[in-house]
Short mmCIF file of C-alpha atoms in Angstrom, two decimals:
data_model
loop_
_atom_site.label_atom_id
_atom_site.label_comp_id
_atom_site.label_asym_id
_atom_site.label_seq_id
_atom_site.Cartn_x
_atom_site.Cartn_y
_atom_site.Cartn_z
CA THR A 1 -28.46 25.88 3.79
CA ASN A 2 -30.84 28.84 3.90
CA LYS A 3 -28.02 31.09 5.09
CA GLY A 4 -25.75 30.79 2.08
CA LEU A 5 -23.01 28.79 0.47
CA ALA A 6 -19.92 28.27 2.63
CA LYS A 7 -16.32 28.10 1.40
CA TYR A 8 -13.50 26.80 3.60
CA ASP A 9 -9.99 27.40 2.24
CA GLY A 10 -8.00 25.92 5.11
CA LYS A 11 -7.89 29.15 7.09
CA PHE A 12 -11.39 30.58 7.31
CA ILE A 13 -14.91 30.13 6.08
CA THR A 14 -16.58 32.57 3.71
CA VAL A 15 -20.34 32.40 3.34
CA PHE A 16 -21.75 33.69 0.05
CA ASN A 17 -25.39 34.80 -0.03
CA GLN A 18 -27.65 37.64 -1.22
CA THR A 19 -25.86 40.25 0.90
CA ASN A 20 -22.34 39.78 -0.50
CA SER A 21 -22.77 38.20 -3.94
CA ASP A 22 -24.93 38.00 -7.06
CA ILE A 23 -26.70 34.86 -5.73
CA PRO A 24 -30.36 35.97 -5.91
CA TYR A 25 -32.24 33.46 -3.72
CA THR A 26 -31.67 31.93 -0.29
CA SER A 27 -32.71 28.27 -0.71
CA PHE A 28 -29.82 26.30 -2.19
CA ARG A 29 -30.83 23.16 -4.12
CA ASN A 30 -27.78 21.83 -5.95
CA LEU A 31 -24.03 22.32 -5.82
CA MET A 32 -21.43 20.94 -8.23
CA LEU A 33 -18.22 21.85 -10.03
CA ASP A 34 -18.46 23.00 -13.64
CA ARG A 35 -16.09 21.70 -16.33
CA SER A 36 -13.57 24.44 -15.43
CA GLY A 37 -13.52 23.32 -11.80
CA TYR A 38 -15.51 26.27 -10.45
CA PRO A 39 -18.60 25.92 -8.21
CA LEU A 40 -22.05 26.11 -9.73
CA CYS A 41 -25.26 26.12 -7.70
CA THR A 42 -28.98 26.41 -8.15
CA THR A 43 -31.12 28.48 -5.80
CA GLU A 44 -34.79 29.27 -5.47
CA ASP A 45 -37.26 31.19 -3.39
CA ASN A 46 -40.67 30.01 -2.26
CA LYS A 47 -42.38 31.57 -5.28
CA LYS A 48 -40.99 29.22 -7.97
CA ASN A 49 -38.21 31.64 -8.88
CA TYR A 50 -35.04 29.74 -9.76
CA ALA A 51 -31.49 30.73 -10.65
CA VAL A 52 -28.21 29.20 -11.74
CA SER A 53 -25.15 30.83 -10.16
CA ARG A 54 -21.55 30.22 -11.22
CA TYR A 55 -18.38 31.25 -9.45
CA ASP A 56 -15.49 32.33 -11.71
CA GLY A 57 -12.82 32.37 -9.00
CA LYS A 58 -13.52 35.99 -8.05
CA ALA A 59 -17.27 36.59 -8.09
CA TRP A 60 -20.65 34.88 -8.50
CA LYS A 61 -22.66 35.48 -11.69
CA SER A 62 -26.29 34.41 -11.77
CA VAL A 63 -28.93 33.75 -14.40
CA LYS A 64 -32.57 33.84 -13.32
CA LEU A 65 -34.67 31.22 -15.09
CA THR A 66 -38.31 31.31 -16.14
CA LEU A 67 -40.57 28.30 -15.66
CA PRO A 68 -41.82 26.93 -18.99
CA LYS A 69 -45.52 27.30 -19.74
CA ALA A 70 -47.62 24.13 -19.92
CA ASP A 71 -51.20 22.94 -19.53
CA TYR A 72 -50.50 21.93 -15.92
CA GLU A 73 -48.65 23.54 -13.02
CA VAL A 74 -44.90 23.39 -13.67
CA PHE A 75 -42.19 23.46 -11.02
CA TRP A 76 -38.44 22.86 -10.80
CA ARG A 77 -37.08 19.43 -9.84
CA SER A 78 -33.80 17.97 -8.66
CA PRO A 79 -31.42 16.42 -9.62
CA ILE A 80 -29.62 18.44 -12.27
CA CYS A 81 -26.83 17.43 -14.64
CA LEU A 82 -23.93 19.22 -16.26
CA ASP A 83 -22.96 17.84 -19.67
CA SER A 84 -19.55 17.70 -21.35
CA THR A 85 -20.00 21.15 -22.92
CA ASN A 86 -20.88 22.82 -19.59
CA ARG A 87 -24.62 22.99 -20.32
CA LEU A 88 -26.85 22.51 -17.30
CA TRP A 89 -29.94 20.29 -17.63
CA ILE A 90 -32.77 20.90 -15.14
CA PRO A 91 -36.03 18.90 -14.98
CA ALA A 92 -39.25 20.91 -14.96
CA TYR A 93 -42.09 18.77 -13.59
CA ASN A 94 -45.14 18.60 -15.92
CA PHE A 95 -43.07 19.99 -18.78
CA GLY A 96 -39.82 18.17 -19.58
CA ILE A 97 -36.33 19.62 -19.40
CA VAL A 98 -34.68 23.04 -19.38
CA ARG A 99 -31.16 23.37 -20.76
CA VAL A 100 -29.00 26.34 -19.76
CA GLN A 101 -25.82 27.40 -21.61
CA ASP A 102 -24.18 30.47 -20.05
CA THR A 103 -27.09 32.97 -19.99
CA ILE A 104 -29.35 31.22 -22.53
CA GLN A 105 -32.33 29.15 -21.34
CA GLU A 106 -33.77 26.59 -23.77
CA ASN A 107 -37.05 24.87 -22.91
CA MET A 108 -37.07 21.33 -24.30
CA ASN A 109 -40.47 19.72 -23.96
CA THR A 110 -39.63 16.12 -24.77
CA THR A 111 -43.34 15.29 -25.30
CA ILE A 112 -42.34 11.84 -24.07
CA HIS A 113 -43.14 12.07 -20.37
CA PRO A 114 -43.46 15.18 -18.18
CA ASP A 115 -42.14 13.64 -14.94
CA ILE A 116 -38.35 13.21 -14.97
CA GLY A 117 -37.22 11.37 -11.85
CA ASP A 118 -33.48 11.23 -12.58
CA LEU A 119 -31.02 12.18 -15.31
CA LEU A 120 -27.43 11.41 -16.26
CA CYS A 121 -24.88 12.80 -18.69
CA ASP A 122 -22.68 10.11 -20.24
CA LYS A 123 -19.01 10.33 -21.20
CA ASP A 124 -19.93 11.26 -24.80
CA GLY A 125 -22.10 14.20 -23.76
CA GLU A 126 -25.36 12.37 -24.41
CA MET A 127 -28.28 12.64 -22.00
CA TRP A 128 -30.28 9.89 -20.30
CA PHE A 129 -33.57 10.50 -18.50
CA MET A 130 -35.51 8.22 -16.17
CA TYR A 131 -39.22 8.88 -15.78
CA ASN A 132 -41.62 8.00 -13.00
CA PRO A 133 -43.65 5.71 -15.24
CA THR A 134 -46.81 3.77 -14.88
CA PRO A 135 -46.71 0.13 -16.06
CA LYS A 136 -46.20 -0.39 -19.81
CA THR A 137 -44.99 3.16 -20.43
CA ILE A 138 -41.70 4.77 -21.31
CA ALA A 139 -39.21 4.42 -18.45
CA PHE A 140 -36.16 6.07 -20.06
CA SER A 141 -35.24 8.29 -22.93
CA HIS A 142 -31.87 8.93 -24.50
CA PHE A 143 -30.95 12.18 -26.28
CA ASP A 144 -27.85 12.01 -28.47
CA GLY A 145 -27.86 15.73 -29.25
CA THR A 146 -30.20 15.49 -32.23
CA LYS A 147 -32.74 12.71 -31.71
CA TRP A 148 -34.68 11.09 -28.88
CA GLU A 149 -34.91 7.34 -28.26
CA GLN A 150 -37.55 5.86 -25.94
CA ILE A 151 -36.97 2.79 -23.76
CA TYR A 152 -40.03 1.09 -22.28
CA THR A 153 -40.28 0.00 -18.65
CA PRO A 154 -38.92 -3.46 -17.80
CA THR A 155 -41.16 -3.81 -14.74
CA GLN A 156 -44.60 -3.08 -13.38
CA GLU A 157 -42.96 -1.24 -10.46
CA THR A 158 -41.92 2.40 -10.09
CA LEU A 159 -38.24 2.98 -10.86
CA TYR A 160 -36.28 4.95 -8.25
CA SER A 161 -32.73 5.24 -9.52
CA PHE A 162 -30.44 4.23 -12.36
CA ILE A 163 -26.82 4.12 -13.39
CA LEU A 164 -25.26 3.98 -16.81
CA LYS A 165 -22.20 1.90 -17.56
CA LYS A 166 -19.50 3.02 -20.03
CA ASN A 167 -20.96 0.69 -22.67
CA LYS A 168 -24.31 2.51 -22.20
CA ASN A 169 -26.03 -0.39 -20.49
CA ILE A 170 -28.63 0.82 -18.00
CA TRP A 171 -29.02 -0.59 -14.50
CA ALA A 172 -32.21 0.45 -12.70
CA CYS A 173 -33.79 -0.32 -9.35
CA SER A 174 -37.40 -0.30 -8.30
#
């Protein structure tokens, strides 16, 4: 919604936005629960400004993010993912990935592929990325916390979505 983030508690609805909270921008992109069970959202304006806002049960606290610098125009993408340690992973088109822990932004240029189409966090806290590849290129990468592994495309078609089973087998559709 461009009006804010609504909360219904069984009695009434509260709408949080720029006028009554620390949420800095009006376009809401993502909403999820963090590992403590509190809401977390991402917002942006029309000028590529982006923020992560977390609710602690009493108030919203926001961190404004800065787009990474690259040779090409960079912009924020959806979806996002929250890992097992409460770090938020956000794709940055034409760059790679941005990881946010509390108020710290870390720009992680994977140098593998700049166009992340989807991402997942597995049960062990490891990250999986699906790219929008061209034939015979890297379709996925896996980050175990220290090293990257590349997985090449199984098809000549564009991949649209993927799931990861508990045994870390990938299912993808094109």
